[in-house]
mmCIF file of C-alpha atoms and ligand atoms in Angstrom:
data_model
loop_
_atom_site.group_PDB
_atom_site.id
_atom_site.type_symbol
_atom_site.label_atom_id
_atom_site.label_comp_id
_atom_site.label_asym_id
_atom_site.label_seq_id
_atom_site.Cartn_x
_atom_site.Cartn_y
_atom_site.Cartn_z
ATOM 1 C CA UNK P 1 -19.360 -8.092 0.659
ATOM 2 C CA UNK P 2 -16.618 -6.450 -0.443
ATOM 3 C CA UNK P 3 -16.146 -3.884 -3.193
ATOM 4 C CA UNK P 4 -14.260 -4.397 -6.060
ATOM 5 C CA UNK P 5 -11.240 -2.302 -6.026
ATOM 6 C CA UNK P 6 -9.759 -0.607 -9.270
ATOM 7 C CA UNK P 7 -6.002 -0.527 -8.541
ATOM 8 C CA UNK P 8 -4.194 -2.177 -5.280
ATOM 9 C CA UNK P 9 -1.030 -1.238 -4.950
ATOM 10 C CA UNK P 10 1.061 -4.046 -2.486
ATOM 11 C CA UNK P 11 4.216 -3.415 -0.608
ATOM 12 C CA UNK P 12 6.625 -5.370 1.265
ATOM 13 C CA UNK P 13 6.902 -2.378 4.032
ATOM 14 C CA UNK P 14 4.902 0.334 4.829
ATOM 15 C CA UNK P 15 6.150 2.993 2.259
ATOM 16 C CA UNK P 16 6.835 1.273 0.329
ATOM 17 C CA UNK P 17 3.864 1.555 -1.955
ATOM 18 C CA UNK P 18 3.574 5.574 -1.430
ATOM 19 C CA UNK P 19 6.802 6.371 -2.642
ATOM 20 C CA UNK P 20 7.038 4.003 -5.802
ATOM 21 C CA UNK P 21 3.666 4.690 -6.595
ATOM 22 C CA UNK P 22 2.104 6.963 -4.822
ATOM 23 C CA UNK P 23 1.131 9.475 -7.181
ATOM 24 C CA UNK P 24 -0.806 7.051 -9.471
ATOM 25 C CA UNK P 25 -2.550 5.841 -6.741
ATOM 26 C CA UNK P 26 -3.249 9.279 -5.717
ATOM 27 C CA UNK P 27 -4.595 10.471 -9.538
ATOM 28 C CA UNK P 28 -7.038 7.101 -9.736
ATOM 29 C CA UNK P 29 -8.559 7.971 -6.595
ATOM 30 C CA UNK P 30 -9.091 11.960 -7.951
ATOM 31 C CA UNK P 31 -10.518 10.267 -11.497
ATOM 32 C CA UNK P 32 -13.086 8.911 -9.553
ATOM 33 C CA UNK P 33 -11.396 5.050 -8.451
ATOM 34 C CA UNK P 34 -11.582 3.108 -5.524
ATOM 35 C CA UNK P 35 -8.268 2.571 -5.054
ATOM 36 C CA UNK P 36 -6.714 0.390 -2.106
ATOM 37 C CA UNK P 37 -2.440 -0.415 -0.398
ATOM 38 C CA UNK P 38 -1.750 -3.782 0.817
ATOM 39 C CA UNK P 39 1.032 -3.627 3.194
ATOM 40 C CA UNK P 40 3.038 -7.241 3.726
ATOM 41 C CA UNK P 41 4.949 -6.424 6.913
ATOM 42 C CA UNK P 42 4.460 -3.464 9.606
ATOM 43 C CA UNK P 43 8.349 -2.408 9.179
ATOM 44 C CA UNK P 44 9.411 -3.879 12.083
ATOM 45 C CA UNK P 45 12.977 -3.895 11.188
ATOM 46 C CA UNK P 46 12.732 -0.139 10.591
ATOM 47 C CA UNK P 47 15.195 1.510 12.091
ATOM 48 C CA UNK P 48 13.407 4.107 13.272
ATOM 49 C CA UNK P 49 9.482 3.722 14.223
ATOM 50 C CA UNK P 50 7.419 1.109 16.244
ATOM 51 C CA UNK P 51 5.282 -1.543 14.577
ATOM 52 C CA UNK P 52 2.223 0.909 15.860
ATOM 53 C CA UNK P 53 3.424 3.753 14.670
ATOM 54 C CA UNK P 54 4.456 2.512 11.103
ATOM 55 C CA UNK P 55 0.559 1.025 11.126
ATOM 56 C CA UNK P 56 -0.566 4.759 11.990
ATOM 57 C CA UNK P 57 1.471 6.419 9.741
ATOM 58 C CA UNK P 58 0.507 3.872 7.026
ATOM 59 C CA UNK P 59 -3.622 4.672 7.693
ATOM 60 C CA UNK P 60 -2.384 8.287 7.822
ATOM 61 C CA UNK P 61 -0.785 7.881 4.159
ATOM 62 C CA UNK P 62 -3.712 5.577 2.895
ATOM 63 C CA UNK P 63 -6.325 8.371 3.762
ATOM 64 C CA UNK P 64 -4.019 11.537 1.807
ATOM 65 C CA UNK P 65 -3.816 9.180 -0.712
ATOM 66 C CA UNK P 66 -7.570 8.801 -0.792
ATOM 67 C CA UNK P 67 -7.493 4.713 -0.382
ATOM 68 C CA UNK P 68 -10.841 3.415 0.097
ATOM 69 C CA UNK P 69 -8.978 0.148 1.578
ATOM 70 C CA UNK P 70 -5.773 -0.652 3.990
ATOM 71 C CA UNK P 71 -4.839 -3.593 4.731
ATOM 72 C CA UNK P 72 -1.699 -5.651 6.183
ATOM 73 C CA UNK P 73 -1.100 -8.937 5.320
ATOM 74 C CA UNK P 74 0.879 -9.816 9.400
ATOM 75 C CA UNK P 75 4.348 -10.787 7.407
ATOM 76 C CA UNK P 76 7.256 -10.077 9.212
ATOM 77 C CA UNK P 77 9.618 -7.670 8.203
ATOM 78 C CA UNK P 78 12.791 -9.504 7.004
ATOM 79 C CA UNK P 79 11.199 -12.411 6.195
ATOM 80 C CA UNK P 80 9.220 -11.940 3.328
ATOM 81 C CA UNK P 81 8.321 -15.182 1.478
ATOM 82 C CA UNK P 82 6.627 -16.495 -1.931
ATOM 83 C CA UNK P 83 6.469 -20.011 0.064
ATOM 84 C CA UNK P 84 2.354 -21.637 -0.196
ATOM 85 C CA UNK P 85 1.548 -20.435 2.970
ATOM 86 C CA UNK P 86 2.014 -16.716 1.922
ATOM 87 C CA UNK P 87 0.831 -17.123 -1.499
ATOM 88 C CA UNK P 88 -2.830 -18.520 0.226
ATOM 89 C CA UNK P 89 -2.350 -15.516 2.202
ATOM 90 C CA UNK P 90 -2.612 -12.862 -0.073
ATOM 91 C CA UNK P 91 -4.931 -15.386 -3.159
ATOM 92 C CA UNK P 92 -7.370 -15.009 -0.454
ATOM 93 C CA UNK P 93 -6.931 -10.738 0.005
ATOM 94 C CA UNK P 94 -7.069 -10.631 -4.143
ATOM 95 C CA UNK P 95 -10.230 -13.092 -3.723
ATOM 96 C CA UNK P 96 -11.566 -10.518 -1.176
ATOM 97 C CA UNK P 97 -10.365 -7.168 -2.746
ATOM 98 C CA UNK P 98 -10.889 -7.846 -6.332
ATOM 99 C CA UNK P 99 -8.331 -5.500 -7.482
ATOM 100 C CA UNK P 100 -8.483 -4.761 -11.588
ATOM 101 C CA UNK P 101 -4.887 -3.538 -11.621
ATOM 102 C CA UNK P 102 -2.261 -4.766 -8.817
ATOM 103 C CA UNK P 103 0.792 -2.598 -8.629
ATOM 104 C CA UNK P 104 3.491 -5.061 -7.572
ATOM 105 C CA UNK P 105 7.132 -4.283 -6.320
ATOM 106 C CA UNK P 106 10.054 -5.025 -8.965
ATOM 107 C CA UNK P 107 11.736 -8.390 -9.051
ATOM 108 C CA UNK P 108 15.096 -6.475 -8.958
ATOM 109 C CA UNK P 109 16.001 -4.659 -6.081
ATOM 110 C CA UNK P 110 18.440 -3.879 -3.453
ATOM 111 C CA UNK P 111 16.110 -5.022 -0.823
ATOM 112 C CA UNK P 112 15.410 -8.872 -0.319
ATOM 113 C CA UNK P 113 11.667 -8.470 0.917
ATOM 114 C CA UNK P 114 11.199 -6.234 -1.981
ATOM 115 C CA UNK P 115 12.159 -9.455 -4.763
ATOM 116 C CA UNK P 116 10.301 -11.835 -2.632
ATOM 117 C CA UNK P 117 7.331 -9.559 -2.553
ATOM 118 C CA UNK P 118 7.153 -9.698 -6.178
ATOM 119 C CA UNK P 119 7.713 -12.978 -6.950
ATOM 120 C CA UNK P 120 4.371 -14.069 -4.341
ATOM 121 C CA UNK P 121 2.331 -11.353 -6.119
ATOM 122 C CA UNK P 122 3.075 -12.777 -9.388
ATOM 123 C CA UNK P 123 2.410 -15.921 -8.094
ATOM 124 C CA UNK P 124 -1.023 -15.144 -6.047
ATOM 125 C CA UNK P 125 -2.339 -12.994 -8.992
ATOM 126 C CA UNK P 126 -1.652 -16.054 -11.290
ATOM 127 C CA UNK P 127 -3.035 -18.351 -8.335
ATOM 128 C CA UNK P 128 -5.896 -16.293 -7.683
ATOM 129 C CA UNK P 129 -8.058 -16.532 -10.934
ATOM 130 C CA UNK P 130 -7.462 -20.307 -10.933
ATOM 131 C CA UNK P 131 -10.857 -22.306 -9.534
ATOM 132 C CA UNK P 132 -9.216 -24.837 -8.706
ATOM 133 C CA UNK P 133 -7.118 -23.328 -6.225
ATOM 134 C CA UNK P 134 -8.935 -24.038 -2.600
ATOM 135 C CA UNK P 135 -10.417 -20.970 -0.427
ATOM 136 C CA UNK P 136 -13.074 -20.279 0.848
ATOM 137 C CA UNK P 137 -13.401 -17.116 -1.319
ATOM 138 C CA UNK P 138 -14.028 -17.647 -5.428
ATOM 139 C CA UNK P 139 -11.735 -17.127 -8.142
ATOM 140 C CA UNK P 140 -10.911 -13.650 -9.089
ATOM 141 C CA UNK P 141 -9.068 -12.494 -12.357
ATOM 142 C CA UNK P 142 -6.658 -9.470 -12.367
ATOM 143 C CA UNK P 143 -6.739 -7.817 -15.322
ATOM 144 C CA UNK P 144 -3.099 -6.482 -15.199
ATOM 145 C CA UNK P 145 -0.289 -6.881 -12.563
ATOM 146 C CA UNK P 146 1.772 -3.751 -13.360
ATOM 147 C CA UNK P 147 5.410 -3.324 -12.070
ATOM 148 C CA UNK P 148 6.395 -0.272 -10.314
ATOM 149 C CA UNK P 149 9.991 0.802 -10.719
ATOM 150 C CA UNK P 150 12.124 0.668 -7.329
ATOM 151 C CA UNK P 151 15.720 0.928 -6.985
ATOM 152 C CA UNK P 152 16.959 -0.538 -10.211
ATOM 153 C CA UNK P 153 16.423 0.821 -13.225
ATOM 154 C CA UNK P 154 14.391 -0.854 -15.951
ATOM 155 C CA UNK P 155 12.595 0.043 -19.584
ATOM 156 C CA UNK P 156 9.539 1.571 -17.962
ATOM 157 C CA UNK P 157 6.297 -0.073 -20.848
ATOM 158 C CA UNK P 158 4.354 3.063 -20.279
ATOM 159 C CA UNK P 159 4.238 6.569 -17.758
ATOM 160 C CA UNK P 160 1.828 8.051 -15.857
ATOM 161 C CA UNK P 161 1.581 11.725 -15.150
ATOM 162 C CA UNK P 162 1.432 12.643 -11.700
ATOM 163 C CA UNK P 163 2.317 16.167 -11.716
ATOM 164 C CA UNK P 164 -1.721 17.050 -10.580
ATOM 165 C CA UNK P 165 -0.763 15.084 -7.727
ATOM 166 C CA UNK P 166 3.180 15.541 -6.962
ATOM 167 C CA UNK P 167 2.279 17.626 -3.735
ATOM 168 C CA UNK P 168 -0.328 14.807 -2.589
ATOM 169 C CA UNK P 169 2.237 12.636 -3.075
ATOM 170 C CA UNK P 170 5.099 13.755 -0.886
ATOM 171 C CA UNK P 171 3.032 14.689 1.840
ATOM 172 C CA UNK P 172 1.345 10.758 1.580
ATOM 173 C CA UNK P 173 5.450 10.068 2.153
ATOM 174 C CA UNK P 174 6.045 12.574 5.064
ATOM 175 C CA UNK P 175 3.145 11.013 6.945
ATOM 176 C CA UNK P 176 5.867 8.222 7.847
ATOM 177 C CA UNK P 177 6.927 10.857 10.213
ATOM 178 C CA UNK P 178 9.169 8.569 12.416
ATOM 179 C CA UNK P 179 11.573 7.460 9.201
ATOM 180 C CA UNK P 180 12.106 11.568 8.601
ATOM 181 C CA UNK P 181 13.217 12.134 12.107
ATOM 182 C CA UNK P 182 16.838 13.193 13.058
ATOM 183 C CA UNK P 183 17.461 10.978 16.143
ATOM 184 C CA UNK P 184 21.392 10.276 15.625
ATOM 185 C CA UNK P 185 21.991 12.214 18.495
ATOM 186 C CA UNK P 186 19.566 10.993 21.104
ATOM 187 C CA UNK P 187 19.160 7.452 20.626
ATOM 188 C CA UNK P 188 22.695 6.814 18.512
ATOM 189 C CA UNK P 189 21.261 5.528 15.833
ATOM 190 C CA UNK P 190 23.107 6.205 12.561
ATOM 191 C CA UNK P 191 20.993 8.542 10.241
ATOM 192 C CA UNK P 192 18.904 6.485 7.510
ATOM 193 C CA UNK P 193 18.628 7.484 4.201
ATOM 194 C CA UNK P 194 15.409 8.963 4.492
ATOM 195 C CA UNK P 195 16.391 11.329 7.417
ATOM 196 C CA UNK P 196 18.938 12.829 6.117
ATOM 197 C CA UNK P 197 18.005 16.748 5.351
ATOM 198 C CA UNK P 198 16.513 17.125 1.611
ATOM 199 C CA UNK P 199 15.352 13.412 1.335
ATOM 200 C CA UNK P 200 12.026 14.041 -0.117
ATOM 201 C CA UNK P 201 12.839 16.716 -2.554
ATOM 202 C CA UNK P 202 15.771 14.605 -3.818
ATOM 203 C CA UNK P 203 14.084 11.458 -4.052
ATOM 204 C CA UNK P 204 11.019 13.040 -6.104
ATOM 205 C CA UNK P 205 13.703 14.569 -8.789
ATOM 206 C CA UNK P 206 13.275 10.960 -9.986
ATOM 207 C CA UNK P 207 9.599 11.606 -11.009
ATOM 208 C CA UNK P 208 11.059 14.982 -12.954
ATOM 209 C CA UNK P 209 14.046 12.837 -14.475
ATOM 210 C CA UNK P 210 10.924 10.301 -15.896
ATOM 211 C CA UNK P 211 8.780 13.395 -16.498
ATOM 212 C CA UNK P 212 11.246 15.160 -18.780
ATOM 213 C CA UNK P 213 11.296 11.888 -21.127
ATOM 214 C CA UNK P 214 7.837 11.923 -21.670
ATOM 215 C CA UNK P 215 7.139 15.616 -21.762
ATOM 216 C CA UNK P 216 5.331 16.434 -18.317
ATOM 217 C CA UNK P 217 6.429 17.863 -15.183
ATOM 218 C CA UNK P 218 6.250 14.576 -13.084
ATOM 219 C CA UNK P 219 6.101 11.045 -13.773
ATOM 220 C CA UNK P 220 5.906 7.738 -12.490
ATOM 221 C CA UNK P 221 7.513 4.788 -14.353
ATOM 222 C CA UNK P 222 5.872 1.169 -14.915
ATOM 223 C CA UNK P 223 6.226 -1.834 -16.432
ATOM 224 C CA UNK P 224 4.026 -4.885 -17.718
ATOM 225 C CA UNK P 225 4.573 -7.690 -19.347
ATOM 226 C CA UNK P 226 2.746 -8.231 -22.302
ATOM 227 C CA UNK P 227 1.874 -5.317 -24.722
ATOM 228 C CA UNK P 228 -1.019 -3.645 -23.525
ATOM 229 C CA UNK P 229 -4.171 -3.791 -26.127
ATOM 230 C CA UNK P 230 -5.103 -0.282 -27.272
ATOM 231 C CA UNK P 231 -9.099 -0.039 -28.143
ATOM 232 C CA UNK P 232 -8.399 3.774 -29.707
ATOM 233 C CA UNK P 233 -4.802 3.718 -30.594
ATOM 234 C CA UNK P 234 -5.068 7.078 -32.458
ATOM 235 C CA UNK P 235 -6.833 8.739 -29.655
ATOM 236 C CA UNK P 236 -4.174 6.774 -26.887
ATOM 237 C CA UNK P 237 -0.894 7.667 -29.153
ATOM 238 C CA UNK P 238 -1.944 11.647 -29.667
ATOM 239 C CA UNK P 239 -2.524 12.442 -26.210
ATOM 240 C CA UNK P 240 0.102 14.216 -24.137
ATOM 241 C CA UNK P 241 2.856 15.807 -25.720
ATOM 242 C CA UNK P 242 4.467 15.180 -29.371
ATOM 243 C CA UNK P 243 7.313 12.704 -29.627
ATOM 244 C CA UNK P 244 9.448 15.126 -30.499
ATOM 245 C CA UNK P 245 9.070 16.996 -27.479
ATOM 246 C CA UNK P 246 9.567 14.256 -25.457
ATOM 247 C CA UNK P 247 13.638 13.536 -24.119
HETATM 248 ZN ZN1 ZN O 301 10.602 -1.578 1.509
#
């Protein structure tokens, strides 16, 4: 059987789930969690990179990140769905992961697989802690689905510091070695976003941006629903740095 995991973090692509959250799943797995990434799709529609290679770049990432768990759901890239068939799919890898926290992908984004992929985690994570839903695996309760922040902005509910972790982070990111490469010239295919020179440093200036308002050197910005319940609010509210410090 199984062991329960602590925090699963899913994506719609490989990446995906390293760069949005990457550094919390990196810090969980130093405190001590088991921590797991549940890739929907292998990227196929990458521009750069095989199938294979985005899968070995992806175990590559996993292990940095100190995952005790990988897995890939077999979506395909592009077609991303919260239809039943892929909400059985992944109630049956929540039955079989038991995840406490599930990192999910933000219902607002530029990318279509991206709001799909968090409407059928909302929807499995509700589905999954329901008996009466068939499987052949038992019911399994998350005990918070967390939103990670992609490409639009929202009111992040809470931060987490990653700046232990920033380094483990970006090189978790520049294990997906064939999205970094230059290859305009020899295969005439127009430069991505991520290949173009200075990517990673630029793109992690967004956990110093989220770090400067809550008074650390790098953050990582999420979102839940409800109010979280705080057992020691005075210990909770005076850690990190004074609200005046904080931008
Ligand atoms: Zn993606």
């Amino acid at each position: 059987m199984t062991e329960a995991l602590d925090l699963l973090a899913i994506g719609a692509h490989p990446d995906d789930a390293e760069m949005t959250s990457g550094g919390w799943i990196c810090l969980a797995g130093q405190q001590g969690y088991r921590t797991g990434v549940l890739h929907l799709t292998k990227g196929e529609m990458g521009t750069h990179g095989t199938s294979e290679e985005r899968v070995a770049e992806a175990t590559e990432a996993a292990r940095i990140m100190g995952c005790s768990v990988i897995e890939f759901a077999g979506m395909l890239d592009g077609r991303v769905s919260d239809d039943f068939d892929s909400v059985a799919l992944v109630v049956n890898l929540l039955r079989k992961l038991k995840p406490k926290v599930v990192l999910a992908p933000n219902e607002r984004c530029h990318h279509p697989d991206h709001e799909s992929a968090a409407r059928l985690v909302r929807k499995a994570v509700h589905f999954a802690s329901l008996n009466g839903y068939e499987s052949d695996l038992s019911a399994h309760r998350v005990q918070r689905l967390v939103t990670s922040r992609y490409s639009q902005h929202f009111e992040p509910s809470f931060y987490v510091d990653v700046s232990s972790v920033i380094e483990q982070k970006k090189q978790a990111i520049l294990a997906y070695k064939s999205q970094f490469q230059t290859v305009m010239v020899e295969d005439g295919k127009p430069l991505t976003r991520m290949s173009k020179d200075g990517f990673i440093d630029q793109f992690l200036s967004i956990t110093g941006m989220f770090g400067l308002k809550c008074g650390c050197r790098h953050a990582e910005a999420y979102r839940v629903e409800s109010a979280p319940l705080l057992l020691d609010p005075i210990k909770t509210l005076s850690e990190g740095p004074a609200q005046h410090l904080i931008r």
